[in-house]
């Protein structure tokens, strides 16, 4: 079964940090772009960060300088380091990835991780 499995969500204090992981499994030939979205209560889902197969990165303006996205190709995994968390950033985070499988490029989504920023 082709899937993305997320881990690392939970409670973090304002100003604190945590790391989210997104591991791809299944019969995958290669992974192109990987990224993270988040959706806060009462708001639409927004793109937080992306990383390409060449390690090029892009971030939302609101997280630049605080968040870092990276990838480990040997593990088919990408990570989102969340530093300097703010209370208003409580949200459900979803990872996504474009996977090359049997000559087809497929977009796959993780199950979601809740990041709760609270003292």
mmCIF file of N, CA and C in Angstrom:
data_model
loop_
_atom_site.group_PDB
_atom_site.id
_atom_site.type_symbol
_atom_site.label_atom_id
_atom_site.label_comp_id
_atom_site.label_asym_id
_atom_site.label_seq_id
_atom_site.Cartn_x
_atom_site.Cartn_y
_atom_site.Cartn_z
ATOM 1 N N UNK A 1 0.842 -1.188 0.000
ATOM 2 C CA UNK A 1 0.000 0.000 0.000
ATOM 3 C C UNK A 1 0.884 1.247 0.000
ATOM 4 N N UNK A 2 0.653 2.113 -0.938
ATOM 5 C CA UNK A 2 1.393 3.363 -1.035
ATOM 6 C C UNK A 2 0.818 4.349 -0.022
ATOM 7 N N UNK A 3 1.669 4.891 0.837
ATOM 8 C CA UNK A 3 1.170 5.781 1.856
ATOM 9 C C UNK A 3 2.270 6.670 2.424
ATOM 10 N N UNK A 4 1.846 7.752 3.076
ATOM 11 C CA UNK A 4 2.712 8.616 3.855
ATOM 12 C C UNK A 4 2.282 8.521 5.306
ATOM 13 N N UNK A 5 3.227 8.239 6.181
ATOM 14 C CA UNK A 5 2.953 8.103 7.597
ATOM 15 C C UNK A 5 3.641 9.229 8.344
ATOM 16 N N UNK A 6 2.856 10.019 9.066
ATOM 17 C CA UNK A 6 3.371 11.153 9.795
ATOM 18 C C UNK A 6 3.607 10.808 11.256
ATOM 19 N N UNK A 7 4.532 11.527 11.865
ATOM 20 C CA UNK A 7 4.788 11.389 13.284
ATOM 21 C C UNK A 7 5.378 12.693 13.807
ATOM 22 N N UNK A 8 5.356 12.860 15.128
ATOM 23 C CA UNK A 8 6.012 13.995 15.751
ATOM 24 C C UNK A 8 5.100 15.101 16.228
ATOM 25 N N UNK A 9 3.808 14.996 15.994
ATOM 26 C CA UNK A 9 2.898 16.015 16.464
ATOM 27 C C UNK A 9 2.713 15.945 17.966
ATOM 28 N N UNK A 10 2.100 16.980 18.517
ATOM 29 C CA UNK A 10 1.851 16.997 19.942
ATOM 30 C C UNK A 10 1.798 18.403 20.495
ATOM 31 N N UNK A 11 1.982 18.495 21.793
ATOM 32 C CA UNK A 11 1.910 19.760 22.509
ATOM 33 C C UNK A 11 3.285 20.408 22.591
ATOM 34 N N UNK A 12 3.329 21.698 22.307
ATOM 35 C CA UNK A 12 4.562 22.460 22.422
ATOM 36 C C UNK A 12 4.245 23.809 23.049
ATOM 37 N N UNK A 13 5.136 24.297 23.884
ATOM 38 C CA UNK A 13 4.942 25.583 24.532
ATOM 39 C C UNK A 13 5.254 26.724 23.576
ATOM 40 N N UNK A 14 4.637 27.884 23.786
ATOM 41 C CA UNK A 14 4.996 29.044 22.970
ATOM 42 C C UNK A 14 6.496 29.296 23.016
ATOM 43 N N UNK A 15 7.077 29.514 21.856
ATOM 44 C CA UNK A 15 8.509 29.698 21.757
ATOM 45 C C UNK A 15 9.285 28.406 21.648
ATOM 46 N N UNK A 16 8.616 27.294 21.846
ATOM 47 C CA UNK A 16 9.273 26.002 21.791
ATOM 48 C C UNK A 16 9.367 25.454 20.383
ATOM 49 N N UNK A 17 9.888 24.238 20.288
ATOM 50 C CA UNK A 17 10.141 23.615 18.995
ATOM 51 C C UNK A 17 9.721 22.159 18.998
ATOM 52 N N UNK A 18 9.431 21.653 17.829
ATOM 53 C CA UNK A 18 9.236 20.230 17.616
ATOM 54 C C UNK A 18 9.529 19.905 16.163
ATOM 55 N N UNK A 19 9.593 18.607 15.865
ATOM 56 C CA UNK A 19 9.870 18.183 14.510
ATOM 57 C C UNK A 19 8.835 17.182 14.045
ATOM 58 N N UNK A 20 8.306 17.421 12.865
ATOM 59 C CA UNK A 20 7.375 16.503 12.224
ATOM 60 C C UNK A 20 8.112 15.664 11.192
ATOM 61 N N UNK A 21 7.715 14.405 11.081
ATOM 62 C CA UNK A 21 8.298 13.505 10.108
ATOM 63 C C UNK A 21 7.221 12.991 9.169
ATOM 64 N N UNK A 22 7.628 12.700 7.959
ATOM 65 C CA UNK A 22 6.716 12.172 6.950
ATOM 66 C C UNK A 22 7.457 11.105 6.165
ATOM 67 N N UNK A 23 7.095 9.856 6.375
ATOM 68 C CA UNK A 23 7.782 8.732 5.758
ATOM 69 C C UNK A 23 6.909 8.092 4.685
ATOM 70 N N UNK A 24 7.458 7.961 3.506
ATOM 71 C CA UNK A 24 6.751 7.316 2.403
ATOM 72 C C UNK A 24 7.083 5.833 2.370
ATOM 73 N N UNK A 25 6.087 5.014 2.126
ATOM 74 C CA UNK A 25 6.291 3.576 2.032
ATOM 75 C C UNK A 25 5.511 3.023 0.852
ATOM 76 N N UNK A 26 5.943 1.861 0.391
ATOM 77 C CA UNK A 26 5.337 1.237 -0.767
ATOM 78 C C UNK A 26 6.353 1.070 -1.878
ATOM 79 N N UNK A 27 5.874 0.656 -3.024
ATOM 80 C CA UNK A 27 6.745 0.447 -4.173
ATOM 81 C C UNK A 27 6.970 1.777 -4.878
ATOM 82 N N UNK A 28 7.959 2.517 -4.389
ATOM 83 C CA UNK A 28 8.246 3.865 -4.872
ATOM 84 C C UNK A 28 9.550 3.875 -5.638
ATOM 85 N N UNK A 29 9.505 4.403 -6.832
ATOM 86 C CA UNK A 29 10.720 4.512 -7.617
ATOM 87 C C UNK A 29 11.533 5.732 -7.205
ATOM 88 N N UNK A 30 10.857 6.850 -7.044
ATOM 89 C CA UNK A 30 11.526 8.069 -6.621
ATOM 90 C C UNK A 30 10.493 9.047 -6.075
ATOM 91 N N UNK A 31 10.985 10.053 -5.378
ATOM 92 C CA UNK A 31 10.143 11.088 -4.805
ATOM 93 C C UNK A 31 10.580 12.432 -5.352
ATOM 94 N N UNK A 32 9.639 13.163 -5.905
ATOM 95 C CA UNK A 32 9.956 14.483 -6.418
ATOM 96 C C UNK A 32 9.780 15.512 -5.290
ATOM 97 N N UNK A 33 8.799 16.364 -5.406
ATOM 98 C CA UNK A 33 8.607 17.397 -4.401
ATOM 99 C C UNK A 33 7.843 16.834 -3.205
ATOM 100 N N UNK A 34 8.221 17.279 -2.015
ATOM 101 C CA UNK A 34 7.515 16.948 -0.786
ATOM 102 C C UNK A 34 7.184 18.263 -0.082
ATOM 103 N N UNK A 35 6.090 18.270 0.651
ATOM 104 C CA UNK A 35 5.704 19.504 1.303
ATOM 105 C C UNK A 35 4.808 19.294 2.496
ATOM 106 N N UNK A 36 4.549 20.400 3.171
ATOM 107 C CA UNK A 36 3.694 20.415 4.347
ATOM 108 C C UNK A 36 2.642 21.500 4.215
ATOM 109 N N UNK A 37 1.417 21.146 4.580
ATOM 110 C CA UNK A 37 0.318 22.077 4.672
ATOM 111 C C UNK A 37 -0.165 22.110 6.116
ATOM 112 N N UNK A 38 -0.840 23.171 6.484
ATOM 113 C CA UNK A 38 -1.455 23.220 7.797
ATOM 114 C C UNK A 38 -2.803 23.920 7.713
ATOM 115 N N UNK A 39 -3.670 23.561 8.642
ATOM 116 C CA UNK A 39 -4.986 24.164 8.715
ATOM 117 C C UNK A 39 -5.304 24.477 10.168
ATOM 118 N N UNK A 40 -5.419 25.759 10.464
ATOM 119 C CA UNK A 40 -5.764 26.214 11.795
ATOM 120 C C UNK A 40 -7.281 26.262 11.940
ATOM 121 N N UNK A 41 -7.787 26.232 13.167
ATOM 122 C CA UNK A 41 -9.235 26.292 13.381
ATOM 123 C C UNK A 41 -9.860 27.509 12.714
ATOM 124 N N UNK A 42 -10.903 27.278 11.929
ATOM 125 C CA UNK A 42 -11.605 28.359 11.275
ATOM 126 C C UNK A 42 -10.920 28.936 10.055
ATOM 127 N N UNK A 43 -9.820 28.346 9.638
ATOM 128 C CA UNK A 43 -9.086 28.854 8.490
ATOM 129 C C UNK A 43 -8.917 27.768 7.433
ATOM 130 N N UNK A 44 -8.623 28.204 6.220
ATOM 131 C CA UNK A 44 -8.386 27.275 5.131
ATOM 132 C C UNK A 44 -6.978 26.702 5.216
ATOM 133 N N UNK A 45 -6.801 25.568 4.592
ATOM 134 C CA UNK A 45 -5.494 24.943 4.551
ATOM 135 C C UNK A 45 -4.516 25.817 3.765
ATOM 136 N N UNK A 46 -3.305 25.934 4.274
ATOM 137 C CA UNK A 46 -2.297 26.738 3.621
ATOM 138 C C UNK A 46 -1.003 25.954 3.458
ATOM 139 N N UNK A 47 -0.276 26.286 2.426
ATOM 140 C CA UNK A 47 1.011 25.664 2.182
ATOM 141 C C UNK A 47 2.058 26.286 3.091
ATOM 142 N N UNK A 48 2.792 25.446 3.803
ATOM 143 C CA UNK A 48 3.790 25.912 4.751
ATOM 144 C C UNK A 48 5.186 25.876 4.154
ATOM 145 N N UNK A 49 5.564 24.744 3.571
ATOM 146 C CA UNK A 49 6.909 24.586 3.048
ATOM 147 C C UNK A 49 6.949 23.459 2.038
ATOM 148 N N UNK A 50 7.874 23.551 1.097
ATOM 149 C CA UNK A 50 8.109 22.488 0.130
ATOM 150 C C UNK A 50 9.601 22.271 -0.033
ATOM 151 N N UNK A 51 9.952 21.081 -0.498
ATOM 152 C CA UNK A 51 11.338 20.768 -0.805
ATOM 153 C C UNK A 51 11.363 19.880 -2.033
ATOM 154 N N UNK A 52 12.238 20.203 -2.973
ATOM 155 C CA UNK A 52 12.331 19.456 -4.219
ATOM 156 C C UNK A 52 13.342 18.334 -4.094
ATOM 157 N N UNK A 53 13.425 17.518 -5.140
ATOM 158 C CA UNK A 53 14.395 16.429 -5.150
ATOM 159 C C UNK A 53 15.825 16.946 -5.135
ATOM 160 N N UNK A 54 16.027 18.190 -5.573
ATOM 161 C CA UNK A 54 17.335 18.813 -5.540
ATOM 162 C C UNK A 54 17.573 19.641 -4.293
ATOM 163 N N UNK A 55 16.709 19.488 -3.299
ATOM 164 C CA UNK A 55 16.797 20.158 -1.996
ATOM 165 C C UNK A 55 16.522 21.655 -2.071
ATOM 166 N N UNK A 56 15.883 22.093 -3.136
ATOM 167 C CA UNK A 56 15.414 23.464 -3.161
ATOM 168 C C UNK A 56 14.205 23.621 -2.260
ATOM 169 N N UNK A 57 14.159 24.694 -1.487
ATOM 170 C CA UNK A 57 13.092 24.872 -0.505
ATOM 171 C C UNK A 57 12.315 26.148 -0.744
ATOM 172 N N UNK A 58 11.081 26.144 -0.246
ATOM 173 C CA UNK A 58 10.223 27.310 -0.318
ATOM 174 C C UNK A 58 9.367 27.338 0.937
ATOM 175 N N UNK A 59 9.175 28.537 1.492
ATOM 176 C CA UNK A 59 8.442 28.678 2.743
ATOM 177 C C UNK A 59 7.398 29.772 2.646
ATOM 178 N N UNK A 60 6.338 29.597 3.408
ATOM 179 C CA UNK A 60 5.387 30.674 3.587
ATOM 180 C C UNK A 60 6.064 31.817 4.331
ATOM 181 N N UNK A 61 5.677 33.043 4.015
ATOM 182 C CA UNK A 61 6.305 34.197 4.644
ATOM 183 C C UNK A 61 6.199 34.156 6.168
ATOM 184 N N UNK A 62 5.113 33.616 6.669
ATOM 185 C CA UNK A 62 4.866 33.612 8.098
ATOM 186 C C UNK A 62 5.811 32.701 8.882
ATOM 187 N N UNK A 63 6.473 31.773 8.203
ATOM 188 C CA UNK A 63 7.336 30.823 8.900
ATOM 189 C C UNK A 63 8.799 30.946 8.506
ATOM 190 N N UNK A 64 9.113 31.817 7.582
ATOM 191 C CA UNK A 64 10.498 31.982 7.160
ATOM 192 C C UNK A 64 11.381 32.389 8.336
ATOM 193 N N UNK A 65 12.517 31.736 8.451
ATOM 194 C CA UNK A 65 13.439 32.010 9.540
ATOM 195 C C UNK A 65 13.171 31.201 10.784
ATOM 196 N N UNK A 66 12.019 30.529 10.852
ATOM 197 C CA UNK A 66 11.678 29.723 12.025
ATOM 198 C C UNK A 66 11.522 28.239 11.704
ATOM 199 N N UNK A 67 10.985 27.924 10.527
ATOM 200 C CA UNK A 67 10.762 26.537 10.131
ATOM 201 C C UNK A 67 11.822 26.105 9.130
ATOM 202 N N UNK A 68 12.146 24.821 9.150
ATOM 203 C CA UNK A 68 13.092 24.259 8.203
ATOM 204 C C UNK A 68 12.577 22.924 7.697
ATOM 205 N N UNK A 69 12.513 22.777 6.383
ATOM 206 C CA UNK A 69 12.125 21.510 5.785
ATOM 207 C C UNK A 69 13.364 20.830 5.227
ATOM 208 N N UNK A 70 13.446 19.520 5.388
ATOM 209 C CA UNK A 70 14.581 18.754 4.901
ATOM 210 C C UNK A 70 14.101 17.373 4.472
ATOM 211 N N UNK A 71 14.982 16.613 3.834
ATOM 212 C CA UNK A 71 14.593 15.274 3.396
ATOM 213 C C UNK A 71 15.770 14.319 3.482
ATOM 214 N N UNK A 72 15.451 13.063 3.724
ATOM 215 C CA UNK A 72 16.416 11.982 3.751
ATOM 216 C C UNK A 72 15.983 10.990 2.684
ATOM 217 N N UNK A 73 16.635 11.022 1.552
ATOM 218 C CA UNK A 73 16.220 10.195 0.431
ATOM 219 C C UNK A 73 16.407 8.696 0.704
ATOM 220 N N UNK A 74 17.394 8.349 1.501
ATOM 221 C CA UNK A 74 17.619 6.940 1.822
ATOM 222 C C UNK A 74 16.466 6.356 2.624
ATOM 223 N N UNK A 75 15.798 7.197 3.384
ATOM 224 C CA UNK A 75 14.679 6.753 4.209
ATOM 225 C C UNK A 75 13.324 7.123 3.617
ATOM 226 N N UNK A 76 13.326 7.750 2.457
ATOM 227 C CA UNK A 76 12.082 8.221 1.838
ATOM 228 C C UNK A 76 11.265 9.054 2.819
ATOM 229 N N UNK A 77 11.948 9.933 3.521
ATOM 230 C CA UNK A 77 11.341 10.694 4.594
ATOM 231 C C UNK A 77 11.703 12.165 4.481
ATOM 232 N N UNK A 78 10.754 13.023 4.801
ATOM 233 C CA UNK A 78 11.071 14.431 4.943
ATOM 234 C C UNK A 78 10.671 14.894 6.334
ATOM 235 N N UNK A 79 11.260 16.008 6.750
ATOM 236 C CA UNK A 79 11.067 16.521 8.099
ATOM 237 C C UNK A 79 10.737 18.004 8.042
ATOM 238 N N UNK A 80 9.937 18.429 8.989
ATOM 239 C CA UNK A 80 9.655 19.839 9.164
ATOM 240 C C UNK A 80 10.004 20.223 10.592
ATOM 241 N N UNK A 81 11.032 21.045 10.734
ATOM 242 C CA UNK A 81 11.447 21.540 12.035
ATOM 243 C C UNK A 81 10.711 22.840 12.315
ATOM 244 N N UNK A 82 9.941 22.856 13.398
ATOM 245 C CA UNK A 82 9.139 24.011 13.763
ATOM 246 C C UNK A 82 9.754 24.667 14.993
ATOM 247 N N UNK A 83 10.362 25.819 14.808
ATOM 248 C CA UNK A 83 10.971 26.565 15.892
ATOM 249 C C UNK A 83 10.174 27.826 16.198
ATOM 250 N N UNK A 84 10.337 28.309 17.413
ATOM 251 C CA UNK A 84 9.688 29.553 17.796
ATOM 252 C C UNK A 84 8.182 29.529 17.617
ATOM 253 N N UNK A 85 7.545 28.467 18.099
ATOM 254 C CA UNK A 85 6.115 28.313 17.910
ATOM 255 C C UNK A 85 5.312 29.419 18.577
ATOM 256 N N UNK A 86 4.260 29.836 17.893
ATOM 257 C CA UNK A 86 3.360 30.872 18.383
ATOM 258 C C UNK A 86 2.000 30.259 18.690
ATOM 259 N N UNK A 87 1.288 30.788 19.698
ATOM 260 C CA UNK A 87 -0.012 30.217 20.065
ATOM 261 C C UNK A 87 -1.000 30.137 18.911
ATOM 262 N N UNK A 88 -0.978 31.116 18.038
ATOM 263 C CA UNK A 88 -1.908 31.135 16.917
ATOM 264 C C UNK A 88 -1.574 30.119 15.836
ATOM 265 N N UNK A 89 -0.484 29.397 16.009
ATOM 266 C CA UNK A 89 -0.080 28.412 15.014
ATOM 267 C C UNK A 89 -0.573 27.007 15.329
ATOM 268 N N UNK A 90 -1.401 26.867 16.335
ATOM 269 C CA UNK A 90 -2.037 25.580 16.569
ATOM 270 C C UNK A 90 -2.793 25.166 15.315
ATOM 271 N N UNK A 91 -2.499 23.982 14.818
ATOM 272 C CA UNK A 91 -3.081 23.560 13.551
ATOM 273 C C UNK A 91 -2.853 22.077 13.333
ATOM 274 N N UNK A 92 -3.589 21.536 12.378
ATOM 275 C CA UNK A 92 -3.349 20.186 11.897
ATOM 276 C C UNK A 92 -2.451 20.283 10.680
ATOM 277 N N UNK A 93 -1.353 19.576 10.726
ATOM 278 C CA UNK A 93 -0.394 19.576 9.640
ATOM 279 C C UNK A 93 -0.520 18.303 8.813
ATOM 280 N N UNK A 94 -0.523 18.445 7.502
ATOM 281 C CA UNK A 94 -0.523 17.316 6.579
ATOM 282 C C UNK A 94 0.699 17.388 5.679
ATOM 283 N N UNK A 95 1.366 16.275 5.505
ATOM 284 C CA UNK A 95 2.438 16.232 4.532
ATOM 285 C C UNK A 95 1.905 15.703 3.215
ATOM 286 N N UNK A 96 2.601 16.017 2.155
ATOM 287 C CA UNK A 96 2.252 15.522 0.836
ATOM 288 C C UNK A 96 3.527 15.230 0.068
ATOM 289 N N UNK A 97 3.410 14.382 -0.931
ATOM 290 C CA UNK A 97 4.569 14.035 -1.732
ATOM 291 C C UNK A 97 4.136 13.614 -3.122
ATOM 292 N N UNK A 98 4.935 13.988 -4.098
ATOM 293 C CA UNK A 98 4.754 13.506 -5.461
ATOM 294 C C UNK A 98 5.663 12.303 -5.648
ATOM 295 N N UNK A 99 5.063 11.137 -5.844
ATOM 296 C CA UNK A 99 5.787 9.884 -5.915
ATOM 297 C C UNK A 99 5.724 9.299 -7.310
ATOM 298 N N UNK A 100 6.870 8.843 -7.800
ATOM 299 C CA UNK A 100 6.919 8.165 -9.080
ATOM 300 C C UNK A 100 6.756 6.676 -8.830
ATOM 301 N N UNK A 101 5.649 6.133 -9.314
ATOM 302 C CA UNK A 101 5.319 4.731 -9.116
ATOM 303 C C UNK A 101 4.902 4.133 -10.446
ATOM 304 N N UNK A 102 5.660 3.170 -10.916
ATOM 305 C CA UNK A 102 5.358 2.474 -12.175
ATOM 306 C C UNK A 102 5.090 3.472 -13.299
ATOM 307 N N UNK A 103 6.001 4.402 -13.454
ATOM 308 C CA UNK A 103 5.980 5.402 -14.516
ATOM 309 C C UNK A 103 4.868 6.435 -14.362
ATOM 310 N N UNK A 104 4.212 6.443 -13.222
ATOM 311 C CA UNK A 104 3.164 7.421 -12.945
ATOM 312 C C UNK A 104 3.567 8.293 -11.769
ATOM 313 N N UNK A 105 3.330 9.598 -11.901
ATOM 314 C CA UNK A 105 3.608 10.526 -10.824
ATOM 315 C C UNK A 105 2.323 10.756 -10.049
ATOM 316 N N UNK A 106 2.311 10.332 -8.792
ATOM 317 C CA UNK A 106 1.124 10.387 -7.960
ATOM 318 C C UNK A 106 1.335 11.310 -6.774
ATOM 319 N N UNK A 107 0.293 12.038 -6.415
ATOM 320 C CA UNK A 107 0.324 12.877 -5.224
ATOM 321 C C UNK A 107 -0.337 12.112 -4.078
ATOM 322 N N UNK A 108 0.385 11.968 -2.979
ATOM 323 C CA UNK A 108 -0.092 11.219 -1.831
ATOM 324 C C UNK A 108 -0.056 12.118 -0.601
ATOM 325 N N UNK A 109 -1.008 11.912 0.296
ATOM 326 C CA UNK A 109 -1.134 12.726 1.502
ATOM 327 C C UNK A 109 -1.005 11.893 2.754
ATOM 328 N N UNK A 110 -0.419 12.486 3.788
ATOM 329 C CA UNK A 110 -0.329 11.847 5.084
ATOM 330 C C UNK A 110 -1.630 11.978 5.843
ATOM 331 N N UNK A 111 -1.693 11.332 7.005
ATOM 332 C CA UNK A 111 -2.935 11.254 7.761
ATOM 333 C C UNK A 111 -3.225 12.490 8.606
ATOM 334 N N UNK A 112 -2.254 13.361 8.773
ATOM 335 C CA UNK A 112 -2.424 14.560 9.568
ATOM 336 C C UNK A 112 -1.827 14.438 10.955
ATOM 337 N N UNK A 113 -1.272 15.540 11.450
ATOM 338 C CA UNK A 113 -0.695 15.604 12.790
ATOM 339 C C UNK A 113 -1.125 16.904 13.446
ATOM 340 N N UNK A 114 -1.633 16.807 14.660
ATOM 341 C CA UNK A 114 -2.033 17.992 15.401
ATOM 342 C C UNK A 114 -0.836 18.565 16.144
ATOM 343 N N UNK A 115 -0.578 19.838 15.927
ATOM 344 C CA UNK A 115 0.415 20.580 16.691
ATOM 345 C C UNK A 115 -0.331 21.608 17.519
ATOM 346 N N UNK A 116 -0.287 21.438 18.833
ATOM 347 C CA UNK A 116 -0.998 22.321 19.745
ATOM 348 C C UNK A 116 0.008 23.187 20.487
ATOM 349 N N UNK A 117 -0.083 24.489 20.291
ATOM 350 C CA UNK A 117 0.842 25.437 20.915
ATOM 351 C C UNK A 117 0.135 26.066 22.108
ATOM 352 N N UNK A 118 0.580 25.705 23.298
ATOM 353 C CA UNK A 118 -0.075 26.172 24.506
ATOM 354 C C UNK A 118 0.876 26.106 25.679
ATOM 355 N N UNK A 119 0.703 27.035 26.614
ATOM 356 C CA UNK A 119 1.490 27.037 27.833
ATOM 357 C C UNK A 119 0.842 26.218 28.928
#
